[in-house]
CSV table of C-alpha atoms and ligand atoms in Angstrom, one decimal:
chain,number,residue,atom,x,y,z
X,1,UNK,CA,-81.4,10.8,16.1
X,2,UNK,CA,-80.6,7.8,13.8
X,3,UNK,CA,-77.4,7.9,11.8
X,4,UNK,CA,-77.7,8.5,8.1
X,5,UNK,CA,-76.7,5.9,5.6
X,6,UNK,CA,-73.5,6.0,3.6
X,7,UNK,CA,-73.8,5.0,-0.1
X,8,UNK,CA,-71.0,5.1,-2.7
X,9,UNK,CA,-71.1,4.7,-6.4
X,10,UNK,CA,-68.2,3.0,-8.1
X,11,UNK,CA,-67.3,2.3,-11.7
X,12,UNK,CA,-64.9,3.2,-14.5
X,13,UNK,CA,-64.7,6.6,-16.1
X,14,UNK,CA,-67.6,7.2,-18.5
X,15,UNK,CA,-69.9,4.6,-16.9
X,16,UNK,CA,-72.5,7.2,-16.1
X,17,UNK,CA,-72.3,7.1,-12.4
X,18,UNK,CA,-72.3,10.9,-11.8
X,19,UNK,CA,-75.9,11.1,-13.3
X,20,UNK,CA,-77.1,8.4,-10.9
X,21,UNK,CA,-75.3,9.9,-7.9
X,22,UNK,CA,-77.3,13.1,-8.5
X,23,UNK,CA,-80.6,11.3,-9.1
X,24,UNK,CA,-80.3,9.1,-6.0
X,25,UNK,CA,-79.1,11.9,-3.8
X,26,UNK,CA,-82.0,14.0,-4.9
X,27,UNK,CA,-84.5,11.3,-4.2
X,28,UNK,CA,-83.0,10.6,-0.7
X,29,UNK,CA,-82.4,14.3,0.1
X,30,UNK,CA,-78.9,13.2,0.8
X,31,UNK,CA,-75.6,15.0,0.9
X,32,UNK,CA,-74.1,14.6,-2.6
X,33,UNK,CA,-70.3,14.4,-2.7
X,34,UNK,CA,-67.3,12.9,-4.4
X,35,UNK,CA,-63.8,11.6,-4.1
X,36,UNK,CA,-61.4,13.0,-4.9
X,37,UNK,CA,-62.5,16.6,-4.4
X,38,UNK,CA,-65.4,16.6,-1.9
X,39,UNK,CA,-63.8,19.4,0.2
X,40,UNK,CA,-61.9,22.6,-0.4
X,41,UNK,CA,-58.6,20.9,0.4
X,42,UNK,CA,-59.7,17.8,-1.6
X,43,UNK,CA,-60.4,20.0,-4.7
X,44,UNK,CA,-56.7,21.1,-4.5
X,45,UNK,CA,-55.5,17.5,-4.3
X,46,UNK,CA,-57.9,16.5,-7.1
X,47,UNK,CA,-56.3,19.1,-9.4
X,48,UNK,CA,-52.9,17.7,-8.8
X,49,UNK,CA,-54.1,14.1,-9.1
X,50,UNK,CA,-55.9,14.4,-12.4
X,51,UNK,CA,-53.5,16.9,-14.1
X,52,UNK,CA,-51.9,15.2,-17.1
X,53,UNK,CA,-48.9,17.5,-16.7
X,54,UNK,CA,-48.0,15.5,-13.6
X,55,UNK,CA,-46.3,12.8,-15.5
X,56,UNK,CA,-43.9,11.6,-12.8
X,57,UNK,CA,-46.2,11.2,-9.8
X,58,UNK,CA,-45.1,8.0,-8.0
X,59,UNK,CA,-47.7,5.3,-7.3
X,60,UNK,CA,-47.2,5.7,-3.6
X,61,UNK,CA,-47.5,9.4,-3.7
X,62,UNK,CA,-50.7,9.0,-5.7
X,63,UNK,CA,-52.1,6.5,-3.2
X,64,UNK,CA,-51.2,8.8,-0.3
X,65,UNK,CA,-52.8,11.9,-1.9
X,66,UNK,CA,-56.0,9.9,-2.6
X,67,UNK,CA,-55.9,8.8,1.1
X,68,UNK,CA,-55.3,12.4,2.2
X,69,UNK,CA,-58.3,13.6,0.2
X,70,UNK,CA,-60.4,10.9,1.7
X,71,UNK,CA,-59.3,11.5,5.3
X,72,UNK,CA,-60.3,15.1,5.0
X,73,UNK,CA,-63.6,14.2,3.2
X,74,UNK,CA,-64.6,11.8,6.0
X,75,UNK,CA,-63.6,14.1,8.8
X,76,UNK,CA,-65.0,17.3,7.4
X,77,UNK,CA,-68.2,16.1,5.5
X,78,UNK,CA,-69.1,12.4,5.6
X,79,UNK,CA,-68.9,11.6,9.3
X,80,UNK,CA,-70.6,14.8,10.5
X,81,UNK,CA,-73.4,14.4,8.0
X,82,UNK,CA,-74.1,10.8,9.0
X,83,UNK,CA,-74.0,11.8,12.7
X,84,UNK,CA,-76.5,14.5,11.9
X,85,UNK,CA,-78.8,11.9,10.4
X,86,UNK,CA,-78.2,12.8,6.8
X,87,UNK,CA,-77.7,10.2,4.1
X,88,UNK,CA,-74.5,10.6,2.1
X,89,UNK,CA,-74.3,9.6,-1.6
X,90,UNK,CA,-70.7,9.7,-2.9
X,91,UNK,CA,-69.3,9.5,-6.4
X,92,UNK,CA,-66.4,7.1,-5.6
X,93,UNK,CA,-65.0,6.0,-2.2
X,94,UNK,CA,-62.2,4.1,-0.6
X,95,UNK,CA,-63.0,1.2,-2.9
X,96,UNK,CA,-61.7,3.3,-5.9
X,97,UNK,CA,-58.3,3.3,-4.2
X,98,UNK,CA,-58.3,-0.5,-3.9
X,99,UNK,CA,-59.3,-0.8,-7.6
X,100,UNK,CA,-57.1,1.9,-9.1
X,101,UNK,CA,-54.0,2.1,-6.8
X,102,UNK,CA,-54.3,-1.6,-5.8
X,103,UNK,CA,-55.4,-3.6,-8.9
X,104,UNK,CA,-54.6,-0.8,-11.5
X,105,UNK,CA,-51.2,0.4,-10.2
X,106,UNK,CA,-50.5,-3.0,-8.6
X,107,UNK,CA,-49.7,-1.6,-5.1
X,108,UNK,CA,-50.0,-4.0,-2.2
X,109,UNK,CA,-53.7,-4.4,-1.4
X,110,UNK,CA,-53.1,-5.3,2.3
X,111,UNK,CA,-51.1,-2.1,2.9
X,112,UNK,CA,-53.5,0.0,0.9
X,113,UNK,CA,-56.5,-1.4,3.0
X,114,UNK,CA,-54.6,-0.6,6.2
X,115,UNK,CA,-53.6,2.9,5.1
X,116,UNK,CA,-57.1,3.7,3.9
X,117,UNK,CA,-58.9,2.2,6.9
X,118,UNK,CA,-56.7,4.5,9.1
X,119,UNK,CA,-57.4,7.5,6.8
X,120,UNK,CA,-61.2,7.0,7.0
X,121,UNK,CA,-61.2,6.2,10.7
X,122,UNK,CA,-63.0,2.9,9.9
X,123,UNK,CA,-65.9,4.7,8.1
X,124,UNK,CA,-66.5,2.4,5.0
X,125,UNK,CA,-69.6,2.8,2.8
X,126,UNK,CA,-72.5,0.7,3.9
X,127,UNK,CA,-73.6,0.1,0.3
X,128,UNK,CA,-71.5,0.2,-2.9
X,129,UNK,CA,-73.4,0.5,-6.2
X,130,UNK,CA,-71.0,-0.6,-9.0
X,131,UNK,CA,-72.1,0.4,-12.4
X,132,UNK,CA,-70.7,-2.1,-14.8
X,133,UNK,CA,-70.2,-1.2,-18.5
X,134,UNK,CA,-68.0,-3.2,-20.9
X,135,UNK,CA,-64.5,-1.7,-20.9
X,136,UNK,CA,-64.5,-1.5,-24.7
X,137,UNK,CA,-67.6,0.6,-24.7
X,138,UNK,CA,-66.0,2.9,-22.0
X,139,UNK,CA,-62.9,3.3,-24.1
X,140,UNK,CA,-65.0,4.3,-27.1
X,141,UNK,CA,-66.8,7.0,-24.9
X,142,UNK,CA,-63.5,8.4,-23.7
X,143,UNK,CA,-62.4,9.0,-27.3
X,144,UNK,CA,-64.9,11.9,-27.3
X,145,UNK,CA,-63.4,13.7,-24.3
X,146,UNK,CA,-60.3,15.7,-23.3
X,147,UNK,CA,-58.5,13.2,-21.2
X,148,UNK,CA,-57.3,13.6,-17.6
X,149,UNK,CA,-54.3,11.8,-16.1
X,150,UNK,CA,-56.2,8.6,-15.3
X,151,UNK,CA,-58.2,8.6,-18.5
X,152,UNK,CA,-55.0,8.5,-20.5
X,153,UNK,CA,-54.1,5.1,-19.1
X,154,UNK,CA,-54.1,2.1,-21.4
X,155,UNK,CA,-56.6,-0.7,-21.9
X,156,UNK,CA,-54.6,-3.1,-19.7
X,157,UNK,CA,-54.8,-0.7,-16.8
X,158,UNK,CA,-58.6,-0.3,-17.2
X,159,UNK,CA,-58.9,-4.1,-17.5
X,160,UNK,CA,-57.2,-4.6,-14.2
X,161,UNK,CA,-59.3,-1.9,-12.5
X,162,UNK,CA,-62.5,-3.5,-13.9
X,163,UNK,CA,-61.4,-6.9,-12.8
X,164,UNK,CA,-60.6,-5.5,-9.3
X,165,UNK,CA,-64.1,-4.0,-8.9
X,166,UNK,CA,-65.6,-7.3,-10.0
X,167,UNK,CA,-63.5,-9.3,-7.6
X,168,UNK,CA,-64.4,-7.0,-4.6
X,169,UNK,CA,-68.1,-7.2,-5.6
X,170,UNK,CA,-67.9,-11.0,-5.7
X,171,UNK,CA,-66.1,-11.2,-2.4
X,172,UNK,CA,-68.7,-9.1,-0.5
X,173,UNK,CA,-72.1,-9.5,-2.2
X,174,UNK,CA,-74.0,-8.2,0.9
X,175,UNK,CA,-72.3,-4.8,0.5
X,176,UNK,CA,-72.0,-4.6,-3.3
X,177,UNK,CA,-74.8,-4.1,-5.8
X,178,UNK,CA,-73.6,-4.7,-9.3
X,179,UNK,CA,-75.8,-2.9,-11.8
X,180,UNK,CA,-75.6,-3.4,-15.6
X,181,UNK,CA,-74.9,0.2,-16.8
X,182,UNK,CA,-76.0,-0.4,-20.4
X,183,UNK,CA,-79.8,0.3,-20.2
X,184,UNK,CA,-81.1,3.9,-20.7
X,185,UNK,CA,-80.7,6.4,-17.8
X,186,UNK,CA,-84.3,6.5,-16.7
X,187,UNK,CA,-84.6,2.7,-16.6
X,188,UNK,CA,-81.3,2.5,-14.7
X,189,UNK,CA,-82.6,5.1,-12.2
X,190,UNK,CA,-85.6,2.9,-11.4
X,191,UNK,CA,-83.5,-0.2,-11.0
X,192,UNK,CA,-81.1,1.6,-8.6
X,193,UNK,CA,-83.9,3.1,-6.6
X,194,UNK,CA,-85.7,-0.3,-6.2
X,195,UNK,CA,-82.4,-2.0,-5.2
X,196,UNK,CA,-81.6,0.7,-2.6
X,197,UNK,CA,-85.1,0.4,-1.1
X,198,UNK,CA,-84.7,-3.4,-0.9
X,199,UNK,CA,-81.2,-3.3,0.6
X,200,UNK,CA,-81.5,-0.3,3.0
X,201,UNK,CA,-85.2,0.3,3.3
X,202,UNK,CA,-84.8,4.0,2.1
Y,1,TMP,P1,-63.6,10.9,-11.4
Y,1,TMP,O1,-63.3,11.2,-12.8
Y,1,TMP,O2,-64.5,9.7,-11.3
Y,1,TMP,O3,-64.1,12.0,-10.6
Y,1,TMP,O4,-62.3,10.4,-10.6
Y,1,TMP,C1,-61.1,10.9,-10.9
Y,1,TMP,C2,-60.1,9.9,-11.2
Y,1,TMP,O5,-59.5,9.4,-10.0
Y,1,TMP,C3,-60.7,8.6,-11.8
Y,1,TMP,O6,-59.9,8.3,-13.0
Y,1,TMP,C4,-60.4,7.5,-10.8
Y,1,TMP,C5,-59.3,8.1,-10.0
Y,1,TMP,N1,-59.3,7.6,-8.6
Y,1,TMP,C6,-58.3,6.8,-8.1
Y,1,TMP,O7,-57.4,6.4,-8.8
Y,1,TMP,N2,-58.3,6.5,-6.8
Y,1,TMP,C7,-59.2,6.9,-5.9
Y,1,TMP,O8,-59.2,6.5,-4.7
Y,1,TMP,C8,-60.3,7.7,-6.4
Y,1,TMP,C9,-61.3,8.2,-5.5
Y,1,TMP,C10,-60.3,8.1,-7.7
């Protein structure tokens, strides 16, 4: 049996990626999942990671918990699904750690890449769909929500994360698909679908 394809969506909070994760996963009859929190253990880690009450979490502890969530996610769900021939569509992936813990929290990118490559046993997404929305617009959208620990970060932090995503996309254009996230949902869904067909033939 052919292996399934592993597709990840990336983007800042409020960019609308969760909607398109659902829509693409439905079209492909794929396993729909997310990081952090795609497994039972991962949900527990997610609660710790996003809880605004955890004000003193160190950047290294945060990076290790994200990597632990991801190690469990790959071992328990992603790799077995791919091996069984199922496509996997994930809301975030290892690239979020490079963007948030690396560019955002300014942890060493080489170390983070090594740590995460080990955590995921070398299973990186084959296609990364980055939904790009101007940071100012996202900050406006966040004003309407109750904020989690990451969403409470400042403009500079989100600016670094956005710059990190753009840099990674520019460095590896064969893997990254940069999608302008400002058109209406239905239009965006068509654009994403067509791009996935063109890149992966599915
Ligand atoms: P979510 O709101 O998109 O589900 O993600 C929860 C938060 O976790 C989000 O603010 C981004 C952050 N995050 C990291 O900082 N590093 C990671 O590796 C992942 C997967 C998410």
